[in-house]
Amino acid sequence: MDNSRPAAQTVPNDIRIMQMDIPAKMFVACAISSAVGIALMAVTGYPVLMAIFIVLLLVCVIDVPLVMKHVMSVETASLLPMLILCFVYTPLSWFTFDGLLGCTPYLSVLYAIMIVFTYYRNVQRILLPLYSLILAGLIAHWLITSAAKQDSTQVLNILIAYLITYAVTITIAESVKNKNIEINRHITDLSLRDGLTNLLNRRAVDEVLQSTERDFAATGADYALVMMDVDRFKNINDAYGHPIGDAVLQTLAQCIQSLIRAQDYAFRYGGDEFLLVLAKVDDAASARIRERIRAALRDVQGYAFSITVSVGCVLRSECGSVQDALALADKRMYAAKEEAREDESGRI
């Protein structure tokens, strides 16, 4: 089995940071634009539109401390200003500034881009079609009530240019956003993987355990932490060389990858030490997985020695915290290693 689930199951912190960076910039831009809008509407004499910008600025000011205290995300904080811009300011400015021949169509392209770059989940799927529907209604109303007073060729050219600009700009913005996410995900995935074994590395442990802990707290579904260490690995390196030692680690990684389940995770924890996170298991199920890995190692051929591992396993429910569980799994692994050494000494 391919152990490449973290990118699909959890969103790494690097990608979360990237996703929040653009909304944060959009939020700041909205606040600045509101201040500029208040001044412009005051100078040009549009008190209703000025009042909308005042409300926008107040919302931004109220949202800032909530975001700073992590009461709400930047994405959520941006939602109310976006709703005001799309569903209050747009129709009012449309009727104020001569509909299709005014400035609102160009602003609507900007607002649509802000929606695309600010929202990454269901909000965009709802907000963008609703906003497009509002714009379609405004255009239809303007064509019915005002188009006859204008030059038909001019109206047609403006309408076609506007619709093409709106559609193409949104499509390009969505494509750029998705491409950036994919590139960032690929870079993050590479940074979370061990170059030798292709297993997840030590950096990825916190990402996975945070997600697993959330599931454990929410559902109570137990999971196992398994520490695994190659026996006599230093002797293998000394006697046969580091290339053979690396091949042993790759062999063990391949056995692990092929025998754990799709919902499980495997890490190269450091040196010749490996960590498995086995989701939704009891001790018996964990033991079966561990034994399958041992059996697969016994069947490995091509080495002048047998590959064995010492294993320490703990269920999360045995400990008060995940850190205690990791420490206990590590302790049990070293106890198993000492027991194996004593058995070897006894046989000698």
Short mmCIF file of C-alpha atoms in Angstrom, two decimals:
data_model
loop_
_atom_site.label_atom_id
_atom_site.label_comp_id
_atom_site.label_asym_id
_atom_site.label_seq_id
_atom_site.Cartn_x
_atom_site.Cartn_y
_atom_site.Cartn_z
CA MET A 1 0.00 0.00 0.00
CA ASP A 2 1.16 3.49 -0.74
CA ASN A 3 1.58 5.34 2.53
CA SER A 4 0.93 8.81 1.11
CA ARG A 5 -2.24 9.75 2.95
CA PRO A 6 -1.26 12.83 5.00
CA ALA A 7 -1.58 15.22 2.10
CA ALA A 8 -5.08 13.89 1.47
CA GLN A 9 -6.28 13.31 5.03
CA THR A 10 -4.86 16.36 6.73
CA VAL A 11 -3.93 19.80 5.49
CA PRO A 12 -0.30 20.44 6.46
CA ASN A 13 0.45 23.63 8.35
CA ASP A 14 2.49 25.00 5.43
CA ILE A 15 -0.58 24.85 3.18
CA ARG A 16 -2.83 26.29 5.90
CA ILE A 17 -0.42 29.22 6.23
CA MET A 18 -0.48 29.76 2.46
CA GLN A 19 -4.28 29.56 2.39
CA MET A 20 -4.57 32.14 5.17
CA ASP A 21 -1.94 34.49 3.75
CA ILE A 22 -4.02 35.67 0.77
CA PRO A 23 -7.23 36.16 2.79
CA ALA A 24 -5.20 38.21 5.29
CA LYS A 25 -3.95 40.46 2.50
CA MET A 26 -7.47 40.72 1.06
CA PHE A 27 -8.78 41.67 4.50
CA VAL A 28 -6.20 44.45 4.83
CA ALA A 29 -6.99 45.64 1.30
CA CYS A 30 -10.69 45.71 2.16
CA ALA A 31 -10.02 47.86 5.24
CA ILE A 32 -7.87 50.30 3.26
CA SER A 33 -10.39 50.42 0.42
CA SER A 34 -13.17 51.17 2.91
CA ALA A 35 -11.26 54.14 4.30
CA VAL A 36 -10.58 55.43 0.77
CA GLY A 37 -14.22 54.81 -0.18
CA ILE A 38 -15.46 56.87 2.78
CA ALA A 39 -13.34 59.83 1.67
CA LEU A 40 -14.32 59.56 -2.00
CA MET A 41 -18.04 59.20 -1.32
CA ALA A 42 -17.91 62.13 1.10
CA VAL A 43 -16.19 64.34 -1.49
CA THR A 44 -18.45 63.29 -4.38
CA GLY A 45 -21.63 63.51 -2.31
CA TYR A 46 -22.96 59.93 -2.05
CA PRO A 47 -23.93 59.57 1.64
CA VAL A 48 -25.60 56.16 1.31
CA LEU A 49 -22.55 54.59 -0.32
CA MET A 50 -20.33 56.36 2.22
CA ALA A 51 -22.40 54.79 5.02
CA ILE A 52 -21.76 51.33 3.53
CA PHE A 53 -18.02 51.93 3.56
CA ILE A 54 -18.23 53.14 7.17
CA VAL A 55 -19.98 49.89 8.12
CA LEU A 56 -17.31 47.91 6.24
CA LEU A 57 -14.52 49.70 8.09
CA LEU A 58 -16.21 49.15 11.46
CA VAL A 59 -16.61 45.42 10.71
CA CYS A 60 -12.92 45.18 9.85
CA VAL A 61 -11.95 47.00 13.06
CA ILE A 62 -14.14 44.68 15.16
CA ASP A 63 -12.79 41.56 13.41
CA VAL A 64 -9.09 42.36 13.96
CA PRO A 65 -8.95 41.59 17.73
CA LEU A 66 -11.08 38.47 17.20
CA VAL A 67 -8.59 37.20 14.64
CA MET A 68 -5.63 38.14 16.85
CA LYS A 69 -7.14 36.15 19.74
CA HIS A 70 -7.85 33.20 17.38
CA VAL A 71 -11.58 33.47 18.08
CA MET A 72 -12.17 33.38 14.33
CA SER A 73 -10.07 32.70 11.24
CA VAL A 74 -9.09 35.39 8.75
CA GLU A 75 -11.29 33.66 6.19
CA THR A 76 -14.33 33.92 8.49
CA ALA A 77 -13.48 37.53 9.39
CA SER A 78 -13.46 38.39 5.68
CA LEU A 79 -16.90 36.89 5.08
CA LEU A 80 -19.13 39.70 6.41
CA PRO A 81 -17.27 42.49 4.54
CA MET A 82 -17.47 40.37 1.39
CA LEU A 83 -21.21 39.85 1.83
CA ILE A 84 -21.69 43.61 2.24
CA LEU A 85 -19.61 44.40 -0.85
CA CYS A 86 -21.32 41.78 -3.00
CA PHE A 87 -24.94 41.98 -1.93
CA VAL A 88 -25.35 45.53 -0.60
CA TYR A 89 -22.75 47.79 -2.21
CA THR A 90 -22.89 46.19 -5.67
CA PRO A 91 -26.63 46.67 -6.33
CA LEU A 92 -26.69 50.15 -4.74
CA SER A 93 -23.68 51.33 -6.76
CA TRP A 94 -25.15 49.68 -9.89
CA PHE A 95 -28.27 51.83 -9.68
CA THR A 96 -26.27 54.88 -8.57
CA PHE A 97 -23.67 54.79 -11.36
CA ASP A 98 -25.69 53.99 -14.50
CA GLY A 99 -25.66 50.17 -14.39
CA LEU A 100 -23.75 48.47 -17.18
CA LEU A 101 -22.24 51.75 -18.37
CA GLY A 102 -21.02 52.71 -14.90
CA CYS A 103 -18.07 51.60 -12.77
CA THR A 104 -19.83 48.74 -10.94
CA PRO A 105 -19.22 46.04 -13.59
CA TYR A 106 -15.48 46.60 -13.26
CA LEU A 107 -15.67 46.51 -9.47
CA SER A 108 -17.67 43.30 -9.66
CA VAL A 109 -14.73 41.60 -11.43
CA LEU A 110 -12.50 42.69 -8.55
CA TYR A 111 -14.96 41.35 -5.96
CA ALA A 112 -15.24 38.03 -7.79
CA ILE A 113 -11.44 37.69 -7.75
CA MET A 114 -11.45 38.45 -4.01
CA ILE A 115 -13.97 35.63 -3.51
CA VAL A 116 -11.79 33.19 -5.47
CA PHE A 117 -8.58 34.03 -3.63
CA THR A 118 -10.10 34.40 -0.16
CA TYR A 119 -12.18 31.22 0.16
CA TYR A 120 -11.01 27.64 -0.20
CA ARG A 121 -14.02 25.61 0.90
CA ASN A 122 -17.80 25.57 0.49
CA VAL A 123 -18.15 29.33 0.98
CA GLN A 124 -16.71 29.98 -2.48
CA ARG A 125 -19.02 27.39 -4.09
CA ILE A 126 -22.01 29.22 -2.62
CA LEU A 127 -20.90 32.86 -2.69
CA LEU A 128 -19.56 33.06 -6.24
CA PRO A 129 -22.65 31.57 -7.98
CA LEU A 130 -24.96 33.75 -5.84
CA TYR A 131 -22.96 36.85 -6.70
CA SER A 132 -22.98 35.90 -10.39
CA LEU A 133 -26.75 35.45 -10.17
CA ILE A 134 -27.15 38.91 -8.63
CA LEU A 135 -25.05 40.42 -11.43
CA ALA A 136 -27.10 38.58 -14.07
CA GLY A 137 -30.27 40.01 -12.55
CA LEU A 138 -28.84 43.52 -12.50
CA ILE A 139 -27.76 43.23 -16.13
CA ALA A 140 -31.17 41.90 -17.17
CA HIS A 141 -32.94 44.74 -15.33
CA TRP A 142 -30.65 47.34 -16.93
CA LEU A 143 -31.18 45.89 -20.42
CA ILE A 144 -34.94 45.98 -19.97
CA THR A 145 -35.13 49.49 -18.51
CA SER A 146 -32.17 51.41 -19.95
CA ALA A 147 -30.69 49.73 -23.01
CA ALA A 148 -33.20 51.28 -25.40
CA LYS A 149 -31.85 54.73 -24.52
CA GLN A 150 -28.29 53.77 -25.51
CA ASP A 151 -26.53 52.96 -28.75
CA SER A 152 -27.21 49.25 -29.30
CA THR A 153 -23.75 48.54 -30.76
CA GLN A 154 -22.05 50.16 -27.79
CA VAL A 155 -24.24 48.25 -25.33
CA LEU A 156 -23.55 44.95 -27.09
CA ASN A 157 -19.79 45.53 -27.16
CA ILE A 158 -19.69 46.49 -23.49
CA LEU A 159 -21.86 43.54 -22.47
CA ILE A 160 -19.76 41.03 -24.40
CA ALA A 161 -16.49 42.51 -23.12
CA TYR A 162 -17.79 42.48 -19.55
CA LEU A 163 -19.03 38.88 -19.66
CA ILE A 164 -15.79 37.63 -21.26
CA THR A 165 -13.67 39.57 -18.76
CA TYR A 166 -15.68 38.27 -15.81
CA ALA A 167 -15.56 34.62 -16.94
CA VAL A 168 -11.93 34.57 -18.08
CA THR A 169 -10.62 36.42 -15.04
CA ILE A 170 -12.36 34.08 -12.60
CA THR A 171 -11.19 31.01 -14.54
CA ILE A 172 -7.57 32.20 -14.58
CA ALA A 173 -7.67 33.20 -10.90
CA GLU A 174 -9.08 29.79 -9.91
CA SER A 175 -6.48 28.01 -12.03
CA VAL A 176 -3.61 30.03 -10.53
CA LYS A 177 -4.88 29.40 -7.00
CA ASN A 178 -5.23 25.64 -7.54
CA LYS A 179 -1.81 25.46 -9.20
CA ASN A 180 -0.20 27.27 -6.28
CA ILE A 181 -1.92 24.93 -3.83
CA GLU A 182 -0.73 21.88 -5.77
CA ILE A 183 2.86 23.17 -5.98
CA ASN A 184 2.85 24.00 -2.28
CA ARG A 185 1.37 20.59 -1.45
CA HIS A 186 4.06 18.85 -3.52
CA ILE A 187 6.86 20.83 -1.87
CA THR A 188 5.35 20.15 1.56
CA ASP A 189 4.99 16.45 0.79
CA LEU A 190 8.65 16.25 -0.22
CA SER A 191 9.70 18.05 2.95
CA LEU A 192 7.67 15.58 5.02
CA ARG A 193 9.29 12.48 3.50
CA ASP A 194 12.51 10.69 4.26
CA GLY A 195 14.71 10.60 1.17
CA LEU A 196 16.03 7.08 1.79
CA THR A 197 12.89 5.14 2.70
CA ASN A 198 10.16 7.42 1.27
CA LEU A 199 8.34 7.07 4.57
CA LEU A 200 7.13 10.15 6.39
CA ASN A 201 9.87 11.82 8.41
CA ARG A 202 10.11 13.19 11.95
CA ARG A 203 8.73 16.56 10.82
CA ALA A 204 5.45 14.92 9.77
CA VAL A 205 4.82 13.25 13.14
CA ASP A 206 3.23 16.30 14.78
CA GLU A 207 0.92 16.87 11.79
CA VAL A 208 -0.43 13.33 11.89
CA LEU A 209 -0.64 13.04 15.67
CA GLN A 210 -2.56 16.31 15.95
CA SER A 211 -5.16 15.00 13.50
CA THR A 212 -5.28 11.58 15.17
CA GLU A 213 -5.63 13.16 18.60
CA ARG A 214 -8.58 15.23 17.40
CA ASP A 215 -10.32 12.05 16.22
CA PHE A 216 -9.48 10.29 19.50
CA ALA A 217 -10.90 13.17 21.55
CA ALA A 218 -14.03 13.45 19.39
CA THR A 219 -14.90 9.76 18.94
CA GLY A 220 -12.86 7.85 21.52
CA ALA A 221 -11.61 5.51 18.79
CA ASP A 222 -8.35 4.07 20.10
CA TYR A 223 -5.14 3.97 18.10
CA ALA A 224 -1.75 2.34 18.59
CA LEU A 225 1.75 3.79 18.56
CA VAL A 226 4.37 1.26 17.53
CA MET A 227 8.10 1.95 17.87
CA MET A 228 10.29 -0.36 15.81
CA ASP A 229 14.08 -0.63 15.79
CA VAL A 230 16.38 -2.79 13.62
CA ASP A 231 18.33 -5.26 15.77
CA ARG A 232 22.14 -5.09 15.61
CA PHE A 233 22.00 -2.30 13.05
CA LYS A 234 25.36 -0.84 14.09
CA ASN A 235 26.96 -4.26 13.67
CA ILE A 236 25.41 -4.55 10.18
CA ASN A 237 26.87 -1.17 9.17
CA ASP A 238 30.28 -2.02 10.64
CA ALA A 239 30.47 -5.48 9.10
CA TYR A 240 28.86 -4.95 5.70
CA GLY A 241 29.06 -1.20 5.10
CA HIS A 242 26.57 1.62 5.10
CA PRO A 243 25.12 0.84 1.62
CA ILE A 244 23.96 -2.52 2.97
CA GLY A 245 22.65 -0.81 6.10
CA ASP A 246 20.68 1.61 3.92
CA ALA A 247 19.32 -1.32 1.90
CA VAL A 248 18.12 -2.94 5.15
CA LEU A 249 16.23 0.22 6.09
CA GLN A 250 14.66 0.37 2.63
CA THR A 251 13.65 -3.29 2.88
CA LEU A 252 12.00 -2.73 6.25
CA ALA A 253 10.23 0.38 4.93
CA GLN A 254 8.89 -1.57 1.95
CA CYS A 255 7.59 -4.32 4.23
CA ILE A 256 5.87 -1.76 6.43
CA GLN A 257 4.33 0.10 3.49
CA SER A 258 2.95 -3.08 1.98
CA LEU A 259 1.41 -4.39 5.20
CA ILE A 260 -0.13 -1.44 7.01
CA ARG A 261 -3.65 -0.32 6.13
CA ALA A 262 -4.72 2.74 4.16
CA GLN A 263 -5.64 4.62 7.35
CA ASP A 264 -2.28 3.92 9.05
CA TYR A 265 0.92 5.98 8.97
CA ALA A 266 4.59 4.99 8.99
CA PHE A 267 7.54 7.26 9.81
CA ARG A 268 11.27 6.96 9.81
CA TYR A 269 11.62 8.35 13.30
CA GLY A 270 15.41 8.57 13.29
CA GLY A 271 18.36 6.39 12.27
CA ASP A 272 17.11 2.81 12.26
CA GLU A 273 14.05 3.63 14.35
CA PHE A 274 10.54 3.64 12.87
CA LEU A 275 7.17 4.77 14.21
CA LEU A 276 3.80 3.41 13.15
CA VAL A 277 0.46 5.05 13.95
CA LEU A 278 -2.26 2.42 13.60
CA ALA A 279 -5.73 3.93 13.54
CA LYS A 280 -8.81 2.42 15.20
CA VAL A 281 -7.20 -0.74 16.55
CA ASP A 282 -7.17 -2.78 19.75
CA ASP A 283 -4.16 -4.69 21.05
CA ALA A 284 -5.06 -7.84 19.08
CA ALA A 285 -5.38 -5.99 15.77
CA SER A 286 -2.11 -4.15 16.40
CA ALA A 287 -0.38 -7.45 17.21
CA ARG A 288 -1.54 -8.96 13.91
CA ILE A 289 -0.04 -6.09 11.93
CA ARG A 290 3.23 -6.29 13.85
CA GLU A 291 3.47 -10.03 13.33
CA ARG A 292 2.84 -9.70 9.59
CA ILE A 293 5.78 -7.29 9.36
CA ARG A 294 8.03 -9.67 11.32
CA ALA A 295 6.96 -12.58 9.10
CA ALA A 296 7.67 -10.58 5.93
CA LEU A 297 11.16 -9.77 7.23
CA ARG A 298 11.82 -13.45 7.91
CA ASP A 299 11.04 -14.19 4.26
CA VAL A 300 13.46 -11.55 2.96
CA GLN A 301 16.35 -13.04 0.98
CA GLY A 302 19.53 -11.63 -0.49
CA TYR A 303 21.33 -10.74 2.73
CA ALA A 304 24.04 -12.70 4.55
CA PHE A 305 22.09 -12.19 7.77
CA SER A 306 18.50 -12.18 8.96
CA ILE A 307 16.66 -8.91 9.52
CA THR A 308 14.85 -8.70 12.83
CA VAL A 309 13.28 -5.84 14.74
CA SER A 310 12.52 -4.99 18.34
CA VAL A 311 9.05 -3.57 18.82
CA GLY A 312 7.30 -1.56 21.51
CA CYS A 313 3.58 -0.92 21.25
CA VAL A 314 1.14 1.11 23.31
CA LEU A 315 -2.51 1.95 22.90
CA ARG A 316 -3.32 5.62 23.23
CA SER A 317 -5.94 4.85 25.90
CA GLU A 318 -3.21 3.49 28.19
CA CYS A 319 -1.75 6.97 28.73
CA GLY A 320 -2.94 10.41 29.67
CA SER A 321 -1.31 12.14 26.72
CA VAL A 322 0.17 11.29 23.34
CA GLN A 323 3.62 12.33 24.61
CA ASP A 324 3.35 9.80 27.44
CA ALA A 325 2.23 7.16 24.93
CA LEU A 326 5.26 7.82 22.71
CA ALA A 327 7.59 7.59 25.69
CA LEU A 328 6.02 4.31 26.83
CA ALA A 329 6.21 2.78 23.34
CA ASP A 330 9.90 3.77 23.18
CA LYS A 331 10.52 2.26 26.63
CA ARG A 332 8.84 -1.00 25.65
CA MET A 333 10.86 -1.16 22.44
CA TYR A 334 14.14 -0.85 24.33
CA ALA A 335 12.95 -3.44 26.85
CA ALA A 336 12.27 -5.82 23.94
CA LYS A 337 15.73 -5.09 22.52
CA GLU A 338 17.39 -5.87 25.85
CA GLU A 339 15.40 -9.09 26.11
CA ALA A 340 16.55 -10.11 22.62
CA ARG A 341 20.17 -9.44 23.55
CA GLU A 342 19.85 -11.57 26.68
CA ASP A 343 18.34 -14.40 24.65
CA GLU A 344 21.24 -14.23 22.20
CA SER A 345 23.76 -14.25 25.08
CA GLY A 346 21.97 -17.25 26.60
CA ARG A 347 22.17 -19.18 23.36
CA ILE A 348 25.86 -18.43 23.02
#
